[in-house]
Structure formats: structure tokens, C-alpha cells
Coordinates of C-alpha atoms and ligand atoms in Angstrom, one line a residue:
X1333 CA 0.0 0.0 0.0
X1334 CA 1.5 3.3 -1.0
X1335 CA 1.3 6.6 1.0
X1336 CA -1.6 7.9 -1.0
X1337 CA -3.7 4.7 -0.3
X1338 CA -2.8 5.0 3.4
X1339 CA -4.0 8.6 3.5
X1340 CA -7.2 7.6 1.7
X1341 CA -7.8 4.8 4.2
X1342 CA -7.2 7.1 7.1
X1343 CA -9.6 9.6 5.6
X1344 CA -12.3 6.9 5.3
X1345 CA -11.7 5.7 8.8
X1346 CA -11.9 9.2 10.2
X1347 CA -15.1 9.8 8.3
X1348 CA -16.7 6.6 9.5
X1349 CA -15.7 7.6 13.1
X1350 CA -17.3 11.0 12.6
X1351 CA -20.4 9.3 11.1
X1352 CA -20.5 6.9 14.1
X1353 CA -20.1 9.8 16.5
X1354 CA -22.9 11.8 14.7
X1355 CA -25.0 8.6 14.9
X1356 CA -24.5 8.2 18.6
X1357 CA -25.2 11.9 19.1
X1358 CA -28.4 11.8 17.3
X1359 CA -31.0 11.5 20.1
X1360 CA -33.8 9.0 20.2
X1361 CA -36.7 9.4 22.6
X1362 CA -39.7 7.3 23.4
X1363 CA -42.6 9.5 24.7
X1364 CA -45.6 8.0 26.4
X1365 CA -49.0 9.9 26.2
X1366 CA -51.6 8.7 28.7
X1367 CA -54.6 9.8 30.8
X1368 CA -58.0 8.4 31.6
X1369 CA -60.6 8.1 28.8
X1370 CA -61.8 11.5 27.6
X1371 CA -58.8 13.3 29.2
X1372 CA -57.7 14.5 25.7
X1373 CA -55.0 12.0 24.5
X1374 CA -56.0 11.8 20.9
X1375 CA -56.5 15.5 20.5
X1376 CA -53.2 16.2 22.3
X1377 CA -51.1 13.8 20.3
X1378 CA -52.6 15.0 17.0
X1379 CA -51.9 18.6 17.9
X1380 CA -48.3 17.7 19.1
X1381 CA -47.5 16.0 15.8
X1382 CA -49.1 18.7 13.8
X1383 CA -47.0 21.4 15.7
X1384 CA -43.8 19.5 14.9
X1385 CA -44.6 18.9 11.3
X1386 CA -46.5 22.1 10.4
X1387 CA -45.3 24.6 13.0
X1388 CA -47.4 27.2 14.6
X1389 CA -47.2 29.9 17.2
X1390 CA -44.7 28.2 19.5
X1391 CA -42.5 30.9 21.1
X1392 CA -41.7 28.9 24.3
X1393 CA -40.5 25.9 22.2
X1394 CA -37.0 27.2 21.9
X1395 CA -35.6 25.1 19.1
X1396 CA -38.5 26.1 17.0
X1397 CA -38.5 29.8 18.1
X1398 CA -34.8 30.0 17.3
X1399 CA -35.3 28.6 13.8
X1400 CA -33.3 25.5 14.4
X1401 CA -35.9 23.0 13.3
X1402 CA -35.3 22.2 9.7
X1403 CA -38.4 20.0 9.3
X1404 CA -40.2 17.0 10.8
X1405 CA -41.9 14.1 9.1
X1406 CA -43.6 10.8 9.9
X1407 CA -41.6 7.7 9.5
X1408 CA -42.4 3.9 9.8
X1409 CA -42.7 2.9 13.4
X1410 CA -40.3 0.4 14.9
X1411 CA -42.9 -2.0 16.5
X1412 CA -44.8 -4.0 13.9
X1413 CA -47.1 -5.5 16.5
X1414 CA -48.5 -2.2 17.8
X1415 CA -51.2 -0.4 15.8
X1416 CA -50.3 2.9 14.3
X1417 CA -51.7 6.2 15.7
X1418 CA -53.7 7.3 12.7
X1419 CA -52.8 11.0 12.9
X1420 CA -53.9 11.8 9.4
X1421 CA -57.5 10.6 10.1
X1422 CA -57.6 12.5 13.3
X1423 CA -56.3 15.7 11.7
X1424 CA -58.9 15.4 8.9
X1425 CA -61.6 15.1 11.5
X1426 CA -60.4 18.2 13.3
X1427 CA -59.9 20.4 10.2
X1428 CA -62.3 19.0 7.6
X1429 CA -65.3 20.9 6.3
X1430 CA -67.5 19.1 8.9
X1431 CA -64.9 19.7 11.6
X1432 CA -65.4 17.5 14.7
X1433 CA -63.3 15.9 17.5
X1434 CA -61.6 12.8 16.5
X1435 CA -62.4 9.3 17.8
X1436 CA -60.9 8.8 21.3
X1437 CA -58.1 6.4 22.3
X1438 CA -59.3 2.9 23.1
X1439 CA -56.1 0.9 22.9
X1440 CA -52.3 1.3 22.6
X1441 CA -50.9 2.9 19.4
X1442 CA -47.7 4.3 18.2
X1443 CA -46.2 6.8 15.8
X1444 CA -42.6 7.8 14.8
X1445 CA -41.7 11.4 14.0
X1446 CA -38.3 12.3 12.8
X1447 CA -37.2 15.9 13.5
X1448 CA -34.2 17.4 11.6
X1449 CA -32.6 20.2 13.6
X1450 CA -29.4 22.1 14.0
X1451 CA -27.8 21.9 17.4
X1452 CA -27.4 25.2 19.2
X1453 CA -23.6 25.2 18.9
X1454 CA -23.8 24.1 15.2
X1455 CA -26.3 26.8 14.6
X1456 CA -24.1 29.5 16.1
X1457 CA -20.8 28.4 14.4
X1458 CA -22.5 27.1 11.2
X1459 CA -20.0 24.2 11.2
X1460 CA -21.7 21.1 12.4
X1461 CA -23.9 19.0 10.2
X1462 CA -27.6 18.9 10.9
X1463 CA -28.8 16.4 13.5
X1464 CA -31.9 14.3 13.9
X1465 CA -34.2 13.5 16.7
X1466 CA -36.1 10.2 16.3
X1467 CA -39.3 10.5 18.4
X1468 CA -41.4 7.4 19.1
X1469 CA -44.7 8.3 20.6
X1470 CA -46.9 5.7 22.4
X1471 CA -50.5 6.6 23.2
X1472 CA -52.1 4.3 25.8
X1473 CA -55.1 4.3 28.1
X1474 CA -54.4 5.6 31.6
X1475 CA -56.7 3.0 33.0
X1476 CA -54.0 0.4 32.1
X1477 CA -51.4 2.3 34.1
X1478 CA -53.6 2.2 37.2
X1479 CA -53.6 -1.6 37.0
X1480 CA -50.1 -1.5 38.5
X1481 CA -51.7 -1.4 41.9
X1482 CA -53.1 -4.9 41.2
X1483 CA -49.7 -6.4 41.0
X1484 CA -49.2 -6.0 44.7
X1485 CA -52.6 -7.3 45.7
X1486 CA -53.7 -10.9 45.8
X1487 CA -57.3 -11.8 45.0
X1488 CA -58.4 -11.5 48.6
X1489 CA -56.8 -8.1 49.1
X1490 CA -58.2 -6.8 45.9
X1491 CA -61.7 -8.0 46.6
X1492 CA -61.6 -6.5 50.1
X1493 CA -60.3 -3.1 48.9
X1494 CA -62.8 -3.0 46.0
X1495 CA -65.8 -3.8 48.2
X1496 CA -64.7 -1.3 50.8
X1497 CA -64.3 1.5 48.2
X1498 CA -67.8 0.7 46.8
X1499 CA -69.3 1.6 50.2
X1500 CA -68.3 5.3 49.7
X1501 CA -71.1 7.8 49.4
X1502 CA -70.7 8.5 45.7
X1503 CA -69.9 4.9 44.8
X1504 CA -72.6 3.0 46.8
X1505 CA -75.6 3.9 44.7
X1506 CA -73.6 3.1 41.5
X1507 CA -72.5 -0.3 43.0
X1508 CA -75.9 -1.2 44.4
X1509 CA -77.0 -3.7 41.7
X1510 CA -73.7 -5.4 41.6
X1511 CA -73.5 -5.6 45.4
X1512 CA -77.1 -7.0 45.5
X1513 CA -76.0 -9.8 43.1
X1514 CA -72.8 -10.4 45.1
X1515 CA -74.9 -10.9 48.2
X1516 CA -76.5 -13.9 46.5
X1517 CA -73.2 -15.6 45.8
X1518 CA -71.5 -18.1 48.1
X1519 CA -67.7 -18.1 47.2
X1520 CA -67.3 -21.7 48.4
X1521 CA -70.2 -23.0 46.2
X1522 CA -69.3 -24.9 43.0
X1523 CA -67.9 -22.9 40.2
X1524 CA -70.6 -21.5 37.9
X1525 CA -69.9 -19.8 34.6
X1526 CA -73.3 -18.1 34.5
X1527 CA -72.8 -16.5 37.9
X1528 CA -69.3 -15.5 37.0
X1529 CA -70.4 -13.8 33.8
X1530 CA -73.3 -12.0 35.5
X1531 CA -71.1 -10.8 38.4
X1532 CA -68.4 -9.6 35.9
X1533 CA -71.1 -7.7 33.8
X1534 CA -72.6 -6.0 36.8
X1535 CA -69.2 -5.2 38.3
X1536 CA -68.2 -3.7 35.0
X1537 CA -71.4 -1.6 34.7
X1538 CA -70.6 -0.2 38.2
X1539 CA -67.0 0.8 37.0
X1540 CA -68.4 2.4 33.9
X1541 CA -70.9 4.4 35.9
X1542 CA -68.1 5.7 38.1
X1543 CA -66.6 7.4 35.0
X1544 CA -69.8 9.3 34.3
X1545 CA -69.5 13.0 33.9
X1546 CA -71.3 14.0 37.2
X1547 CA -69.2 11.5 39.2
X1548 CA -65.8 11.6 37.4
X1549 CA -64.0 9.0 39.6
X1550 CA -60.5 8.1 38.6
X1551 CA -59.5 4.9 40.4
X1552 CA -61.6 2.0 39.1
X1553 CA -59.3 -0.9 38.3
X1554 CA -59.1 -3.4 36.5
X1555 CA -58.4 -1.0 33.7
X1556 CA -59.4 -3.4 30.9
X1557 CA -62.9 -3.5 32.2
X1558 CA -63.1 0.1 31.2
X1559 CA -60.7 0.0 28.2
X1560 CA -60.6 -3.6 27.0
X1561 CA -58.5 -2.9 23.9
X1562 CA -58.1 -6.2 22.1
X1563 CA -59.6 -8.1 25.0
X1564 CA -63.2 -6.8 24.3
X1565 CA -65.5 -9.7 25.0
X1566 CA -62.7 -12.0 26.0
X1567 CA -63.1 -14.6 28.8
X1568 CA -60.0 -13.0 30.4
X1569 CA -62.3 -10.3 31.7
X1570 CA -64.9 -12.7 33.2
X1571 CA -64.1 -12.2 36.9
X1572 CA -65.2 -10.0 39.7
X1573 CA -64.5 -9.4 43.4
X1574 CA -66.1 -11.8 46.0
X1575 CA -67.0 -11.3 49.6
X1576 CA -64.3 -13.6 51.1
X1577 CA -63.6 -14.8 54.6
X1578 CA -60.5 -13.1 56.1
X1579 CA -58.7 -16.5 56.3
X1580 CA -58.5 -19.8 54.5
X1581 CA -58.0 -21.1 51.0
X1582 CA -60.3 -21.4 48.1
X1583 CA -61.9 -24.9 48.0
X1584 CA -61.0 -26.8 44.8
X1585 CA -63.7 -26.4 42.1
X1586 CA -65.4 -23.5 43.9
X1587 CA -66.5 -20.1 42.5
X1588 CA -63.8 -18.5 44.6
X1589 CA -61.1 -20.7 43.1
X1590 CA -62.4 -19.9 39.6
X1591 CA -62.4 -16.1 40.1
X1592 CA -59.0 -16.2 41.8
X1593 CA -57.5 -18.1 38.9
X1594 CA -58.9 -15.6 36.4
X1595 CA -57.7 -12.7 38.5
X1596 CA -54.2 -14.2 38.5
X1597 CA -54.3 -14.8 34.8
X1598 CA -55.3 -11.1 34.3
X1599 CA -52.3 -10.0 36.3
X1600 CA -49.9 -12.4 34.6
X1601 CA -51.1 -12.3 31.0
X1602 CA -52.5 -8.8 30.7
X1603 CA -51.0 -6.4 33.3
X1604 CA -47.4 -7.6 33.5
X1605 CA -46.8 -7.8 29.7
X1606 CA -48.0 -4.3 29.3
X1607 CA -45.6 -2.9 31.9
X1608 CA -42.7 -5.0 30.6
X1609 CA -43.2 -4.5 26.9
X1610 CA -44.4 -1.0 26.7
X1611 CA -44.2 1.0 29.8
X1612 CA -40.7 0.1 30.9
X1613 CA -39.3 1.3 27.5
X1614 CA -40.5 4.9 27.9
X1615 CA -38.0 7.8 28.3
X1616 CA -40.6 10.6 28.8
X1617 CA -44.2 10.6 29.8
X1618 CA -47.1 13.1 29.7
X1619 CA -50.1 12.3 31.9
X1620 CA -53.2 14.2 30.8
X1621 CA -55.7 15.0 33.5
X1622 CA -59.2 16.4 33.1
X1623 CA -58.9 18.3 36.4
X1624 CA -61.9 20.6 35.5
X1625 CA -64.2 17.6 35.3
X1626 CA -63.0 16.4 38.7
X1627 CA -63.3 19.8 40.3
X1628 CA -66.8 20.2 38.9
X1629 CA -67.9 16.8 40.1
X1630 CA -67.0 17.6 43.8
X1631 CA -64.6 16.6 46.6
X1632 CA -64.9 12.9 46.3
X1633 CA -63.9 13.1 42.6
X1634 CA -61.0 15.3 43.6
X1635 CA -59.8 13.0 46.4
X1636 CA -60.0 10.1 43.9
X1637 CA -58.0 12.0 41.4
X1638 CA -55.3 12.5 44.0
X1639 CA -55.2 8.8 44.7
X1640 CA -54.9 8.1 41.0
X1641 CA -52.0 10.6 40.6
X1642 CA -50.3 8.9 43.6
X1643 CA -50.7 5.5 41.8
X1644 CA -49.4 7.0 38.6
X1645 CA -46.3 8.4 40.4
X1646 CA -45.8 5.0 42.1
X1647 CA -45.5 3.4 38.7
X1648 CA -42.7 5.9 37.8
X1649 CA -41.0 5.7 41.1
X1650 CA -37.3 5.2 40.7
X1651 CA -36.4 3.9 44.2
X1652 CA -34.0 1.0 43.9
X1653 CA -35.8 -1.0 46.6
X1654 CA -39.1 -1.0 44.8
X1655 CA -40.3 -4.6 44.5
X1656 CA -41.2 -3.7 40.9
X1657 CA -37.7 -3.5 39.8
X1658 CA -37.7 -7.3 39.5
X1659 CA -40.3 -7.0 36.8
X1660 CA -39.3 -3.7 35.1
X1661 CA -37.2 -0.7 35.8
X1662 CA -38.9 2.5 34.7
X1663 CA -36.4 4.9 33.1
X1664 CA -38.6 7.9 32.5
X1665 CA -36.6 11.0 33.3
X1666 CA -39.2 13.7 32.6
X1667 CA -42.8 13.4 33.7
X1668 CA -45.4 16.1 32.8
X1669 CA -48.9 16.3 34.3
X1670 CA -51.1 18.4 32.1
X1671 CA -54.5 19.7 32.9
X1672 CA -56.3 19.7 29.6
X1673 CA -59.1 21.7 28.0
X1674 CA -57.9 25.0 29.6
X1675 CA -59.7 26.8 26.7
X1676 CA -62.9 26.3 28.8
X1677 CA -61.5 29.0 31.1
X1678 CA -60.6 32.6 30.7
X1679 CA -56.8 33.1 30.6
X1680 CA -56.9 34.7 34.0
X1681 CA -57.7 31.2 35.4
X1682 CA -55.0 29.3 33.5
X1683 CA -52.3 29.8 36.1
X1684 CA -54.9 28.9 38.8
X1685 CA -55.7 25.6 37.1
X1686 CA -52.0 25.0 36.9
X1687 CA -51.6 25.8 40.6
X1688 CA -54.4 23.4 41.6
X1689 CA -52.8 20.6 39.6
X1690 CA -49.4 21.5 41.1
X1691 CA -50.8 21.2 44.6
X1692 CA -52.5 17.8 43.8
X1693 CA -49.3 16.4 42.2
X1694 CA -47.2 17.8 45.1
X1695 CA -49.3 15.9 47.6
X1696 CA -49.2 12.8 45.4
X1697 CA -45.3 13.0 45.2
X1698 CA -45.2 13.0 49.0
X1699 CA -47.7 10.1 49.3
X1700 CA -45.8 8.0 46.7
X1701 CA -42.4 9.0 48.2
X1702 CA -41.5 9.7 44.6
X1703 CA -38.1 11.0 43.5
X1704 CA -36.0 10.6 40.4
X1705 CA -37.6 12.1 37.3
X1706 CA -38.0 15.8 36.8
X1707 CA -41.7 16.5 37.2
X1708 CA -43.6 19.5 35.9
X1709 CA -47.2 20.7 35.6
X1710 CA -49.0 22.7 32.9
X1711 CA -52.5 23.8 32.1
X1712 CA -53.1 23.5 28.3
X1713 CA -55.5 23.3 25.5
X1714 CA -54.0 21.1 22.8
X1715 CA -56.6 22.6 20.4
X1716 CA -58.1 25.9 21.4
X1717 CA -61.8 25.8 20.5
X1718 CA -62.7 29.2 22.1
X1719 CA -61.6 32.8 21.9
X1720 CA -61.8 35.5 24.6
X1721 CA -64.0 38.6 24.8
X1722 CA -65.7 40.8 27.4
X1723 CA -69.4 41.1 27.8
X1724 CA -71.2 43.9 29.6
X1725 CA -73.6 42.8 32.4
X1726 CA -75.2 45.8 34.2
X1727 CA -72.2 47.9 35.2
X1728 CA -69.7 45.1 35.0
X1729 CA -67.4 44.0 32.2
X1730 CA -67.3 40.2 32.4
X1731 CA -64.5 38.2 30.8
X1732 CA -66.2 35.6 28.6
X1733 CA -65.1 32.8 26.2
X1734 CA -66.7 32.5 22.8
X1735 CA -67.1 29.4 20.7
X1736 CA -69.5 27.3 18.7
X1737 CA -71.3 24.6 20.7
X1738 CA -71.6 21.2 19.1
X1739 CA -74.9 20.4 17.4
X1740 CA -77.4 19.0 19.9
X1741 CA -75.8 20.5 23.0
X1742 CA -78.4 22.2 25.2
X1743 CA -78.5 25.1 27.6
X1744 CA -81.1 27.5 28.9
X1745 CA -83.9 25.6 27.1
X1746 CA -82.0 26.2 23.8
X1747 CA -80.7 23.4 21.6
X1748 CA -77.6 24.5 19.6
X1749 CA -77.3 23.9 15.9
X1750 CA -73.6 23.5 15.7
X1751 CA -73.2 26.7 13.7
X1752 CA -74.0 29.6 16.0
X1753 CA -71.4 31.2 18.3
X1754 CA -72.2 31.8 22.0
X1755 CA -70.5 33.7 24.7
X1756 CA -70.0 31.9 28.1
X1757 CA -68.9 33.4 31.4
X1758 CA -66.8 30.4 32.5
X1759 CA -66.6 31.3 36.2
X1760 CA -63.3 31.9 38.0
X1761 CA -61.2 29.3 39.7
X1762 CA -60.4 30.2 43.3
X1763 CA -57.1 32.0 43.7
X1764 CA -56.0 29.7 46.5
X1765 CA -55.7 26.1 45.2
X1766 CA -56.5 24.8 48.7
X1767 CA -59.9 26.4 48.5
X1768 CA -60.6 24.8 45.1
X1769 CA -59.5 21.4 46.4
X1770 CA -61.2 21.4 49.8
X1771 CA -64.6 22.7 48.5
X1772 CA -64.2 20.6 45.3
X1773 CA -64.8 24.1 44.2
X1774 CA -65.3 25.3 40.7
X1775 CA -68.8 26.7 40.9
X1776 CA -68.9 29.9 39.0
X1777 CA -72.0 31.9 38.0
X1778 CA -72.4 30.2 34.7
X1779 CA -75.4 28.1 35.4
X1780 CA -78.2 28.6 32.9
X1781 CA -81.9 29.2 33.6
X1782 CA -82.7 25.5 33.3
X1783 CA -80.0 24.6 35.7
X1784 CA -77.8 23.3 32.9
X1785 CA -74.1 24.1 33.4
X1786 CA -73.2 26.1 30.3
X1787 CA -69.5 26.1 31.2
X1788 CA -69.5 22.5 30.2
X1789 CA -71.2 22.9 26.9
X1790 CA -68.9 21.1 24.4
X1791 CA -67.5 23.4 21.8
X1792 CA -66.7 22.3 18.2
X1793 CA -63.1 22.5 17.2
X1794 CA -62.1 25.9 15.8
X1795 CA -62.8 26.9 12.2
X1796 CA -59.4 27.2 10.5
X1797 CA -58.1 28.9 7.4
X1798 CA -55.2 26.8 6.1
X1799 CA -52.6 28.9 4.4
X1800 CA -50.8 27.4 1.3
X1801 CA -51.7 23.9 2.4
X1802 CA -50.3 24.3 5.9
X1803 CA -52.7 23.9 8.8
X1804 CA -51.6 25.3 12.1
X1805 CA -53.8 24.6 15.1
X1806 CA -54.4 27.3 17.8
X1807 CA -53.5 26.0 21.3
X1808 CA -52.8 27.1 24.9
X1809 CA -49.3 26.3 26.2
X1810 CA -48.6 23.4 23.9
X1811 CA -45.2 25.2 23.2
X1812 CA -44.3 25.0 26.9
X1813 CA -45.2 21.4 26.9
X1814 CA -43.0 20.6 23.9
X1815 CA -40.1 22.5 25.5
X1816 CA -40.3 20.4 28.7
X1817 CA -40.7 17.1 26.9
X1818 CA -38.2 17.6 24.0
X1819 CA -36.3 20.8 24.5
X1820 CA -33.1 19.2 26.0
X1821 CA -32.9 16.7 23.2
X1822 CA -32.8 19.5 20.6
X1823 CA -29.9 21.5 22.1
Ligands
GDP208 P1 -59.0 10.5 24.9 O1 -60.1 9.6 25.3 O2 -58.0 10.7 26.1 O3 -58.3 10.1 23.6 O4 -59.7 11.9 24.7 P2 -59.9 12.8 23.3 O5 -58.6 13.3 22.9 O6 -60.7 12.0 22.4 O7 -60.7 14.0 23.9 C1 -62.0 13.8 24.5 C2 -62.9 15.0 24.2 O8 -62.4 16.1 25.0 C3 -62.9 15.5 22.8 O9 -63.8 14.8 22.0 C4 -63.2 17.0 23.0 O10 -64.6 17.1 23.2 C5 -62.5 17.3 24.3 N1 -61.2 17.9 24.2 C6 -60.0 17.3 24.1 N2 -59.0 18.2 24.0 C7 -59.6 19.4 24.0 C8 -59.1 20.7 23.8 O11 -57.8 21.0 23.7 N3 -60.0 21.7 23.9 C9 -61.3 21.5 24.0 N4 -62.2 22.5 24.0 N5 -61.8 20.2 24.1 C10 -61.0 19.2 24.1

């Protein structure tokens, strides 16, 4: 080999080293999006992907504000076995001629977005090549996350806890039918498929009622009873708690033994694989919370939300002694709790909503003895459906929000046609978060003549005017959210 060849070889080796270094420097993140049903996951993820690929008004998202994002595009996802998050369909729903909210999350799904950007130092010196963030986003029902609590409870403990909870003042009327059926069952009697199916159906009906708008409870495991995903109609969900004696074993061939076996199989074949295969691989997580719904439903819903937040934090707990580490070790280093639908409030209350959630999360952090990941809180609207105005009432100028209620929504004896705009005084959140939490208090003056609560009229998504084929969605604080979740990977 002559000197020229050697130099050439050396150049190639140096280049491949540089390429390898650039490759290892290119960040990859796996972001989880979760929250209980109707919290706003589908809308949030659609808006987030749209902001990355189409841009928007995003001053607090620094890489974008500094002009360092060269572009972002969808790419084939890495996991063939997980359904794709159909962002195009959802976006069409939001922005089409007959604009409407997209279909909600009912199972796990995934999407890969590749973001080309210039690092801050490269951008300043104009020397470094462009870099690439590979972002894998996983959307999954928050109900599944709350199943973590089941892994530390055997069938007897779970039955006892579930029965006890169903005695609470809000839950008891919802649970009455299931409890009446339960009272007819003898756990030691012979196993009976019909009884098991009926118990499971009545128990499930109770859990579903607990998610109703006026009740808005959060902690109602097992999660698949509410969000079955692929298990809809499967025998894996044909079990329910039983009223068991404090001691003793299930007799062979009894209803008790049958329910216990199915509960164990749910834990082993449904709950554990989810945590091992999906949850444990996440680097970042956003937990969406419909805090306004809980505040509006009253103190029991708020207390229940706090328990749910504690359970969520327990799942992300980093402590080395956690018994969970034998099953999986969570590696999430940034965890964001987001109160959604802030566009139902005037901007003067956005900070207050954030303060309320901060207080709730703070208490949950203490309860769960959580430490490790950086935790932040935001009040946001992924898609802002309202604008602000002032309305004169007597001598007062009232801050109002203006939007188009969905067709068929009712208030004040009026049925809306889905076209006409209305102005709503949304009521103020209390300045002191403690007042809001103790009184369950979000009770403004916005109750209509027929007693209907017009603050909770559902608005249609905003009417948009795409410019040159680009659709940017209005939002509240989505840019801050992006900065917290992705900002450090785009430096
Ligand atoms: P998911 O069950 O968590 O996927 O919830 P979705 O994303 O489907 O949202 C449930 C409903 O909440 C939607 O149909 C909308 O009515 C409402 N919603 C969600 N996000 C927003 C938002 O940013 N603004 C407003 N006004 N409504 C929202």
C-alpha cells in the first residue's frame, strides 16, 4: 500500500468515526402519552405531531423559536405488533369541512416522528452538520397504568379493597346492583360460569358508571374492564371481586377458586406484559388530566384523582428498593402532568388551574415517596376551541369565552345547531388552590336558567383557514409542553 492509499484509508476511517459519532449523538426518545378516557390524549397527540410537522405559534418551544428545526416528518414505526396512531385521520376530523373531534383512544398505538434540527452550537458556528431526533410516541389508556396497583394485591386483598371502596357515598348507589347480586353468591359453592359472567357484567357496569360526567371518579381498576383494547368480549375479563372470609384457602372447584384463577391470569397475562413490553421502555411521559371535570364533580372526585395521581407516580418511582424492579425498571426522566381543555377557562384562570394541579401532584409526590424524574405541571389546550372577549352585564365587564357549541348541546332551554357562536362566562377558579380542592370548588356563576351548566357545553373544534396547504392549530401552552418534553434533546 503506498502513501496515497494510506491517506485515503485514514480519511475513510476518520469519516466513519465521525459518522458513528454523529449517529450516537443523534437522540432517540420514546414518549408516552396517557390519561384516563376523555382526558384528551387523541387531540393532544394529534396537535403535538401537527405542531412538529407544520409549526405554529410556539415561542416557548425554543428550538422552533430559534429557527433551528429544519423539518419534521412521519416515519415507519419500529414496533410492527403495535397499531399505528392514525394521525392523518384525526387531523382530517379536526380540520375538515365538517370539523369534529376525533375518535378517542381505546387501545395502545404508536407513531414515529423524525425531527431534523441544528444543534445550538452548530447553529451558532455554522460548522456542524444537521442532527436528527427520532421520536417514538406511544399513546395508551391511563386505565391500564392504574392496574399497576393490582400487581401488589392478591385476589383476597383486591376483593376487600374494591368492596370497601364501593361503600363510599358516591360509589354506593352506583354499585348497588352489583352488590345485591354479590350478596346472593357463596364463594365456596361450586364454580358456575353463568354466575361469574353475571357478576363480571354487573361489576363492569358499576365501574363504567363511576366514570360518568357527574361522578368523574379516577381509580376504578381493573383498567381493561373500562378500556378492554383487544380483549373486548374476552373470557380473560370474566371475573369480579367476591366477599371472602378473612382467612382460609379457596376450596377446589369453587367459584372462589375460579375467580381467583382468572384474576391471577389477568395479572400475569395482561397487566405484566403491558408494563414489561411498553411502559418500561418509555423515556418521557405526559399524563393528561381532566382536572376541571373532577373539580366540577366535587370533593370525592378530587380526592379520587389525588389517589390516581399517587398511583401513577408510584409506577414511575425510581427507588432501587421498589419490588417492581424485579419486573421492570422505569427509566422515565421527565414526567409532565397536564390539565387539559384550559380553553374552557378565561386566561386569568389558566395559572390557577396549573396551581391546583401542582398542589395535587405535590401531595401525590409526597404520598408516593417519589423521586427521580423531573416533574412539571402545565394547564393546556392542545386545540383551542374558544376565543376570549368581554361582555357587559349591568355595570360590569365580564371576561367571557366565545365558541360554537356542538350540534345538539343544550343550555337555557336552547338546543344548539352546531353553527352559531355563543359567549359563556366560564366562572373563576379560586385564587387559593387549597380552597378549590377542599370545596371541590369550581362553581362559577355560569349556570343557565334550566340549571344546565353552560361552562361545560362542548364546543366544536375551531374553524381554521389553512394557508398554502399548511394547517396550524391554535392552542394554549402546547409550546411550553414541547419545550419540557423535548427541549433538552434539541440542544
Ligand atoms: P382520549 O379519550 O383521552 O383520547 O380523549 P380525546 O382526545 O378523544 O378527547 C375527548 C374529548 O375532550 C374530545 O372529544 C373533545 O370534546 C374534548 N377535548 C380534548 N382536547 C380538547 C381541547 O384541547 N380543547 C377542547 N375544547 N376540548 C378538548
